[in-house]
Amino acid sequence: MARKEACALDLIQKTKVILTASALVTIFLSPVLGQPAQQSTPKQIETLAVVNGKPISRQKVAQECLRRFGEDVLEDIVNKLLVLEECRRQGIVITEKDVNDEIASNARKFGLSVERYIETVTSNKKITVDQMKNQHVWHMMAIRRLAANSIQVSEAEIAERLEYHYGPSVQVRQIVVKTAETARQIQEQALRNPEGFDRLAKKFSIDQNTNGMGGLLLPVRRNSGMPEFENLAFSLQPGQVSEVLPLADVFIVLKCEKHFPAEPLPPQQVEAEKQRIVEELSKSKLRSAALNLFEQMQSTAKIVNVMNDPELGRQMPGVAAQVNGRNIMLNHVAEDCISHYGAQILESEITRQILLDALEQSGLQVSQEDINAEIARAAEANFGEINTDEWLKYVTNNDLSKVEFYIEDEVWPTVAMKKLVEKSVDVTQEDMQKGFDANFGEMVEVLAIVTGDQRSALKVWNMASKNPTADFFGKLAKQYSMEPASKNNYGAVPPIRKNGGQPELEKEAFSLQRGELSKVVQVGKHWLILYCLGRTDPVVTDSDAVKEEIYKDILEKKLRLAMANEFQKLREEAQIDNFLAATSQPGKAAIRQARQSQQGRPAPFTSKR
């Protein structure tokens, strides 16, 4: 084992590495800064892909990368330069041995050999070993050393995390509403009938993650970052309903289900757990410390952003920014963009060309009206109302300058595919009935235990069958279920509905009566056991009242399925040469054409002897 590790370390030490701050400025940033590099630059491929005979140029991909990611990449280059200069100013030296030791340490954390770890990182990030060591490992080590005083973890912080992971917890249900008046009215109803709290949550709570489970939350723990919520939850006794809690822009009512005592931690595990917590908190602190460090360095540096200033761009052609008088060249920012995001952008361009070809062959076009209609549909589907302004803010994280990217990358391809398949999709009466049952019909409320193999499932089933009560089944779920939600919620899972996509599980669930245990059911690679709590009442009894809503939902789902199938077909038919990924696909259409040409030719002349 020691010999293998030594060989692996020898492998990484043989790579061409320049690890001093001054050398890194010269080697890594010299092309970026417009200075002569000491290493030859490999010749660039000017055409990155050809789709059905149509080329996609490097310039096109670079432009799209710069539009979407240029600012982030430029900031990253600037920050790297500032870190390098600050290390040189403070006399911080990180040697090649330091970097190799760091790589070996990271490999051990992931249970990988050094060689395998390097291969994984360089493959995933699409970088060379030199880039990994100089631009990533060295850079992170430099930030850690510069911010060392800011990432110390105190004993008090360790104690808080231990309490969070292993201290007492309380399980509650919640109802979340938009107004204080609504919350007060619901709280009054809950106080009169605490047992009906779950039904109130299903009916009134706007939190879609919990209303389907009657408002049930994962057990609340101390030091989770929401002290007001924690204090209210821990102040309640089982069965007690809380006062109304205003939190952010919503109002919350809680009901306590049960308290759980602290989990004892074996003495031999305490130190190991403390070390894990130190590493976890150090990583978290490093992120914020790095941001503070960059802000401080940027505030003292003279930085001129040329890329976003047309006037400066005319005065300094080819320059993206100036940092303390150094020019960062635009073409190298573009190349860095391609290095990080080129594969992603090129794939989008390939998809767009495939769709453009398909639209042209079908005599179809995507209009602005089509784009607007799709945005409105998405807004209504997600917000329940056609509020496109709010929807665009939501999908762009309140950065409306990115609306054009959302339209180009999400909306246009969706509309194009819908145009290509919409005439082949219809909604039948059978579809409508299934849709009504799935969305508005009765459901089965169950507790569930999920295991990874049949043998474990049968073992748990035998234990449950000897004491078929909800309380005992919940304890078994806490101990044996491998699925986090059912484990932490003592078996509680969302109700099972008809036509939800798991026919075997649905068939078994709807065959159960209250208090009955299911057989072991295989779903994919997992085995499940259910305990029936009963049936829910249908949400709606008159299907005509929700006919339009059901139709829209089913049509959209069938369109999406048809779109996926059609795009796969279009992709397989296309002739695609991706030079960036070094892949080539002749395309089924080209293959068929070649075969037909071969069949139409006369047989080759052969002489007989």
Short mmCIF file of N, CA, C and O in Angstrom, two decimals, residues 461-548:
data_model
loop_
_atom_site.label_atom_id
_atom_site.label_comp_id
_atom_site.label_asym_id
_atom_site.label_seq_id
_atom_site.Cartn_x
_atom_site.Cartn_y
_atom_site.Cartn_z
N TRP A 461 -40.55 -6.77 8.14
CA TRP A 461 -41.96 -7.13 8.01
C TRP A 461 -42.36 -8.12 9.10
O TRP A 461 -43.46 -8.00 9.69
N ASN A 462 -41.52 -9.09 9.40
CA ASN A 462 -41.82 -10.07 10.45
C ASN A 462 -41.94 -9.40 11.80
O ASN A 462 -42.83 -9.75 12.61
N MET A 463 -41.08 -8.43 12.08
CA MET A 463 -41.18 -7.71 13.35
C MET A 463 -42.47 -6.89 13.40
O MET A 463 -43.16 -6.87 14.43
N ALA A 464 -42.80 -6.21 12.30
CA ALA A 464 -44.00 -5.38 12.27
C ALA A 464 -45.27 -6.22 12.39
O ALA A 464 -46.25 -5.80 13.03
N SER A 465 -45.26 -7.40 11.79
CA SER A 465 -46.47 -8.24 11.81
C SER A 465 -46.80 -8.76 13.22
O SER A 465 -47.94 -9.10 13.50
N LYS A 466 -45.80 -8.82 14.08
CA LYS A 466 -46.03 -9.30 15.45
C LYS A 466 -46.62 -8.21 16.34
O LYS A 466 -47.15 -8.51 17.41
N ASN A 467 -46.52 -6.96 15.91
CA ASN A 467 -47.09 -5.85 16.68
C ASN A 467 -47.58 -4.79 15.69
O ASN A 467 -46.99 -3.73 15.55
N PRO A 468 -48.68 -5.08 14.97
CA PRO A 468 -49.13 -4.19 13.88
C PRO A 468 -49.84 -2.93 14.37
O PRO A 468 -51.04 -2.76 14.17
N THR A 469 -49.07 -2.06 15.02
CA THR A 469 -49.63 -0.77 15.46
C THR A 469 -48.83 0.35 14.81
O THR A 469 -47.65 0.18 14.46
N ALA A 470 -49.47 1.52 14.69
CA ALA A 470 -48.80 2.66 14.05
C ALA A 470 -47.58 3.09 14.85
O ALA A 470 -46.54 3.44 14.27
N ASP A 471 -47.68 3.07 16.17
CA ASP A 471 -46.58 3.52 17.01
C ASP A 471 -45.36 2.62 16.84
O ASP A 471 -44.23 3.10 16.67
N PHE A 472 -45.57 1.31 16.88
CA PHE A 472 -44.45 0.37 16.74
C PHE A 472 -43.86 0.43 15.33
O PHE A 472 -42.64 0.39 15.15
N PHE A 473 -44.72 0.56 14.33
CA PHE A 473 -44.25 0.65 12.95
C PHE A 473 -43.38 1.90 12.78
O PHE A 473 -42.36 1.87 12.10
N GLY A 474 -43.78 3.01 13.42
CA GLY A 474 -43.00 4.23 13.35
C GLY A 474 -41.62 4.07 13.96
O GLY A 474 -40.63 4.58 13.43
N LYS A 475 -41.55 3.33 15.07
CA LYS A 475 -40.25 3.08 15.69
C LYS A 475 -39.36 2.23 14.79
O LYS A 475 -38.15 2.44 14.70
N LEU A 476 -39.97 1.23 14.12
CA LEU A 476 -39.21 0.42 13.17
C LEU A 476 -38.70 1.27 12.01
O LEU A 476 -37.58 1.08 11.54
N ALA A 477 -39.54 2.20 11.55
CA ALA A 477 -39.12 3.09 10.46
C ALA A 477 -37.93 3.93 10.88
O ALA A 477 -36.97 4.12 10.10
N LYS A 478 -37.97 4.45 12.10
CA LYS A 478 -36.86 5.26 12.61
C LYS A 478 -35.57 4.45 12.64
O LYS A 478 -34.49 4.96 12.35
N GLN A 479 -35.68 3.17 12.96
CA GLN A 479 -34.49 2.33 13.11
C GLN A 479 -34.00 1.75 11.78
O GLN A 479 -32.80 1.66 11.54
N TYR A 480 -34.95 1.36 10.91
CA TYR A 480 -34.54 0.55 9.75
C TYR A 480 -34.72 1.23 8.39
O TYR A 480 -34.10 0.80 7.41
N SER A 481 -35.57 2.24 8.27
CA SER A 481 -35.80 2.82 6.95
C SER A 481 -34.55 3.55 6.46
O SER A 481 -33.94 4.32 7.20
N MET A 482 -34.18 3.31 5.21
CA MET A 482 -32.98 3.94 4.65
C MET A 482 -33.30 5.26 3.94
O MET A 482 -32.39 5.97 3.52
N GLU A 483 -34.57 5.57 3.79
CA GLU A 483 -34.98 6.79 3.11
C GLU A 483 -35.12 7.90 4.16
O GLU A 483 -35.84 7.73 5.15
N PRO A 484 -34.40 9.03 4.02
CA PRO A 484 -34.30 10.02 5.09
C PRO A 484 -35.63 10.55 5.62
O PRO A 484 -35.81 10.67 6.83
N ALA A 485 -36.59 10.88 4.72
CA ALA A 485 -37.85 11.48 5.18
C ALA A 485 -38.63 10.50 6.04
O ALA A 485 -39.10 10.85 7.14
N SER A 486 -38.81 9.26 5.56
CA SER A 486 -39.57 8.28 6.34
C SER A 486 -38.84 7.91 7.63
O SER A 486 -39.47 7.64 8.66
N LYS A 487 -37.52 7.89 7.61
CA LYS A 487 -36.74 7.56 8.80
C LYS A 487 -36.90 8.64 9.87
O LYS A 487 -37.22 8.35 11.02
N ASN A 488 -36.70 9.90 9.47
CA ASN A 488 -36.75 11.00 10.43
C ASN A 488 -38.17 11.33 10.87
O ASN A 488 -38.37 11.91 11.94
N ASN A 489 -39.16 10.96 10.05
CA ASN A 489 -40.56 11.24 10.38
C ASN A 489 -41.29 10.02 10.93
O ASN A 489 -42.51 9.96 10.92
N TYR A 490 -40.52 9.03 11.38
CA TYR A 490 -41.12 7.82 11.96
C TYR A 490 -42.13 7.19 11.00
O TYR A 490 -43.23 6.81 11.38
N GLY A 491 -41.72 7.08 9.75
CA GLY A 491 -42.53 6.40 8.75
C GLY A 491 -43.49 7.28 7.98
O GLY A 491 -44.06 6.84 6.97
N ALA A 492 -43.69 8.52 8.42
CA ALA A 492 -44.67 9.37 7.75
C ALA A 492 -44.18 9.78 6.36
O ALA A 492 -43.05 10.22 6.20
N VAL A 493 -45.03 9.59 5.36
CA VAL A 493 -44.73 9.97 3.98
C VAL A 493 -45.99 10.59 3.38
O VAL A 493 -47.09 10.44 3.93
N PRO A 494 -45.88 11.29 2.25
CA PRO A 494 -47.08 11.85 1.63
C PRO A 494 -48.08 10.75 1.26
O PRO A 494 -47.67 9.62 0.95
N PRO A 495 -49.37 11.04 1.28
CA PRO A 495 -50.38 10.04 0.90
C PRO A 495 -50.13 9.51 -0.50
O PRO A 495 -49.63 10.21 -1.38
N ILE A 496 -50.49 8.25 -0.72
CA ILE A 496 -50.31 7.62 -2.03
C ILE A 496 -51.58 7.83 -2.85
O ILE A 496 -52.68 7.53 -2.41
N ARG A 497 -51.39 8.36 -4.07
CA ARG A 497 -52.52 8.65 -4.94
C ARG A 497 -52.54 7.68 -6.11
O ARG A 497 -51.53 7.03 -6.41
N LYS A 498 -53.65 7.58 -6.79
CA LYS A 498 -53.75 6.74 -7.98
C LYS A 498 -53.03 7.43 -9.15
O LYS A 498 -52.96 8.64 -9.23
N ASN A 499 -52.52 6.58 -10.05
CA ASN A 499 -51.90 7.04 -11.30
C ASN A 499 -50.73 7.99 -11.04
O ASN A 499 -50.53 8.96 -11.77
N GLY A 500 -49.99 7.70 -9.99
CA GLY A 500 -48.84 8.53 -9.66
C GLY A 500 -47.55 8.05 -10.28
O GLY A 500 -46.49 8.64 -10.06
N GLY A 501 -47.60 6.95 -11.03
CA GLY A 501 -46.42 6.47 -11.72
C GLY A 501 -45.77 5.26 -11.09
O GLY A 501 -44.74 4.79 -11.58
N GLN A 502 -46.34 4.72 -10.00
CA GLN A 502 -45.81 3.51 -9.36
C GLN A 502 -46.96 2.52 -9.18
O GLN A 502 -47.49 2.34 -8.08
N PRO A 503 -47.36 1.86 -10.26
CA PRO A 503 -48.58 1.05 -10.24
C PRO A 503 -48.59 -0.07 -9.21
O PRO A 503 -49.63 -0.31 -8.58
N GLU A 504 -47.46 -0.76 -9.02
CA GLU A 504 -47.44 -1.86 -8.06
C GLU A 504 -47.65 -1.35 -6.64
O GLU A 504 -48.39 -1.95 -5.85
N LEU A 505 -46.99 -0.25 -6.31
CA LEU A 505 -47.14 0.33 -4.98
C LEU A 505 -48.55 0.86 -4.77
O LEU A 505 -49.16 0.66 -3.71
N GLU A 506 -49.11 1.50 -5.78
CA GLU A 506 -50.46 2.04 -5.68
C GLU A 506 -51.49 0.92 -5.51
O GLU A 506 -52.42 1.02 -4.71
N LYS A 507 -51.31 -0.15 -6.28
CA LYS A 507 -52.23 -1.29 -6.21
C LYS A 507 -52.24 -1.88 -4.80
O LYS A 507 -53.30 -2.17 -4.23
N GLU A 508 -51.06 -2.03 -4.23
CA GLU A 508 -50.96 -2.59 -2.88
C GLU A 508 -51.56 -1.64 -1.85
O GLU A 508 -52.30 -2.05 -0.96
N ALA A 509 -51.26 -0.32 -1.97
CA ALA A 509 -51.77 0.65 -1.00
C ALA A 509 -53.29 0.69 -1.00
O ALA A 509 -53.92 0.72 0.07
N PHE A 510 -53.90 0.70 -2.20
CA PHE A 510 -55.36 0.82 -2.28
C PHE A 510 -56.07 -0.49 -1.93
O PHE A 510 -57.30 -0.53 -1.83
N SER A 511 -55.30 -1.57 -1.74
CA SER A 511 -55.92 -2.84 -1.30
C SER A 511 -55.98 -2.94 0.21
O SER A 511 -56.61 -3.85 0.75
N LEU A 512 -55.35 -1.99 0.93
CA LEU A 512 -55.23 -2.07 2.39
C LEU A 512 -56.41 -1.40 3.09
O LEU A 512 -56.99 -0.43 2.58
N GLN A 513 -56.70 -1.89 4.27
CA GLN A 513 -57.67 -1.27 5.16
C GLN A 513 -56.92 -0.63 6.33
O GLN A 513 -55.75 -0.93 6.57
N ARG A 514 -57.58 0.27 7.04
CA ARG A 514 -56.95 0.95 8.18
C ARG A 514 -56.36 -0.07 9.16
O ARG A 514 -56.99 -1.06 9.51
N GLY A 515 -55.11 0.16 9.57
CA GLY A 515 -54.45 -0.72 10.54
C GLY A 515 -53.84 -1.96 9.92
O GLY A 515 -53.29 -2.80 10.64
N GLU A 516 -53.90 -2.08 8.59
CA GLU A 516 -53.40 -3.29 7.93
C GLU A 516 -51.99 -3.08 7.41
O GLU A 516 -51.62 -1.99 6.98
N LEU A 517 -51.21 -4.17 7.46
CA LEU A 517 -49.82 -4.15 7.01
C LEU A 517 -49.76 -4.69 5.58
O LEU A 517 -50.41 -5.68 5.26
N SER A 518 -48.98 -4.05 4.73
CA SER A 518 -48.87 -4.51 3.34
C SER A 518 -47.91 -5.69 3.24
O SER A 518 -47.19 -6.01 4.19
N LYS A 519 -47.87 -6.28 2.09
CA LYS A 519 -46.79 -7.22 1.79
C LYS A 519 -45.55 -6.40 1.45
O LYS A 519 -45.61 -5.17 1.34
N VAL A 520 -44.42 -7.05 1.24
CA VAL A 520 -43.21 -6.38 0.81
C VAL A 520 -43.35 -6.07 -0.69
O VAL A 520 -43.61 -6.96 -1.49
N VAL A 521 -43.18 -4.79 -1.04
CA VAL A 521 -43.37 -4.35 -2.42
C VAL A 521 -42.03 -3.85 -2.98
O VAL A 521 -41.37 -3.02 -2.34
N GLN A 522 -41.64 -4.36 -4.14
CA GLN A 522 -40.41 -3.87 -4.77
C GLN A 522 -40.73 -2.69 -5.69
O GLN A 522 -41.61 -2.78 -6.55
N VAL A 523 -40.00 -1.60 -5.49
CA VAL A 523 -40.12 -0.42 -6.35
C VAL A 523 -38.71 -0.05 -6.80
O VAL A 523 -37.92 0.48 -6.03
N GLY A 524 -38.39 -0.37 -8.04
CA GLY A 524 -37.03 -0.14 -8.53
C GLY A 524 -36.05 -1.00 -7.77
O GLY A 524 -36.20 -2.22 -7.67
N LYS A 525 -35.04 -0.34 -7.16
CA LYS A 525 -34.01 -1.06 -6.42
C LYS A 525 -34.32 -1.13 -4.93
O LYS A 525 -33.46 -1.55 -4.14
N HIS A 526 -35.52 -0.71 -4.52
CA HIS A 526 -35.87 -0.68 -3.10
C HIS A 526 -37.06 -1.58 -2.81
O HIS A 526 -37.85 -1.90 -3.69
N TRP A 527 -37.15 -1.96 -1.54
CA TRP A 527 -38.27 -2.77 -1.08
C TRP A 527 -38.99 -1.98 0.02
O TRP A 527 -38.35 -1.44 0.93
N LEU A 528 -40.33 -1.91 -0.09
CA LEU A 528 -41.13 -1.09 0.82
C LEU A 528 -42.13 -1.92 1.59
O LEU A 528 -42.65 -2.93 1.08
N ILE A 529 -42.40 -1.46 2.80
CA ILE A 529 -43.48 -2.01 3.63
C ILE A 529 -44.36 -0.84 4.03
O ILE A 529 -43.86 0.22 4.43
N LEU A 530 -45.67 -1.01 3.92
CA LEU A 530 -46.61 0.06 4.23
C LEU A 530 -47.49 -0.33 5.42
O LEU A 530 -47.81 -1.50 5.61
N TYR A 531 -47.88 0.66 6.19
CA TYR A 531 -48.88 0.49 7.25
C TYR A 531 -49.99 1.48 6.96
O TYR A 531 -49.76 2.69 6.89
N CYS A 532 -51.21 0.98 6.77
CA CYS A 532 -52.31 1.84 6.35
C CYS A 532 -52.92 2.59 7.53
O CYS A 532 -53.31 2.00 8.54
N LEU A 533 -53.00 3.91 7.36
CA LEU A 533 -53.64 4.77 8.36
C LEU A 533 -55.08 5.11 8.00
O LEU A 533 -55.82 5.68 8.80
N GLY A 534 -55.48 4.80 6.75
CA GLY A 534 -56.84 5.10 6.31
C GLY A 534 -56.85 5.80 4.97
O GLY A 534 -55.83 5.93 4.29
N ARG A 535 -58.02 6.28 4.57
CA ARG A 535 -58.18 6.96 3.28
C ARG A 535 -58.51 8.44 3.52
O ARG A 535 -59.14 8.80 4.51
N THR A 536 -58.09 9.27 2.59
CA THR A 536 -58.48 10.67 2.62
C THR A 536 -59.80 10.84 1.88
O THR A 536 -60.16 10.02 1.03
N ASP A 537 -60.51 11.89 2.18
CA ASP A 537 -61.72 12.21 1.43
C ASP A 537 -61.32 12.84 0.10
O ASP A 537 -60.33 13.57 0.02
N PRO A 538 -62.07 12.58 -0.97
CA PRO A 538 -61.76 13.22 -2.26
C PRO A 538 -61.75 14.74 -2.10
O PRO A 538 -62.61 15.32 -1.43
N VAL A 539 -60.77 15.38 -2.72
CA VAL A 539 -60.66 16.84 -2.64
C VAL A 539 -61.82 17.50 -3.37
O VAL A 539 -62.37 18.50 -2.93
N VAL A 540 -62.20 16.91 -4.50
CA VAL A 540 -63.30 17.42 -5.32
C VAL A 540 -64.16 16.24 -5.74
O VAL A 540 -63.65 15.18 -6.09
N THR A 541 -65.47 16.40 -5.71
CA THR A 541 -66.37 15.31 -6.13
C THR A 541 -66.95 15.55 -7.52
O THR A 541 -67.35 14.61 -8.20
N ASP A 542 -67.02 16.81 -7.94
CA ASP A 542 -67.57 17.15 -9.26
C ASP A 542 -66.43 17.35 -10.25
O ASP A 542 -65.74 18.37 -10.23
N SER A 543 -66.22 16.39 -11.14
CA SER A 543 -65.10 16.46 -12.08
C SER A 543 -65.25 17.61 -13.07
O SER A 543 -64.26 18.16 -13.55
N ASP A 544 -66.51 18.00 -13.37
CA ASP A 544 -66.72 19.11 -14.31
C ASP A 544 -66.16 20.43 -13.78
O ASP A 544 -65.75 21.30 -14.55
N ALA A 545 -66.13 20.56 -12.45
CA ALA A 545 -65.66 21.81 -11.84
C ALA A 545 -64.17 22.03 -12.07
O ALA A 545 -63.68 23.16 -12.03
N VAL A 546 -63.44 20.94 -12.31
CA VAL A 546 -61.99 21.06 -12.49
C VAL A 546 -61.56 20.52 -13.86
O VAL A 546 -60.39 20.22 -14.08
N LYS A 547 -62.52 20.42 -14.75
CA LYS A 547 -62.25 19.83 -16.07
C LYS A 547 -61.16 20.58 -16.83
O LYS A 547 -60.24 19.98 -17.38
N GLU A 548 -61.26 21.90 -16.86
CA GLU A 548 -60.28 22.69 -17.61
C GLU A 548 -58.89 22.56 -17.00
O GLU A 548 -57.89 22.43 -17.72
#
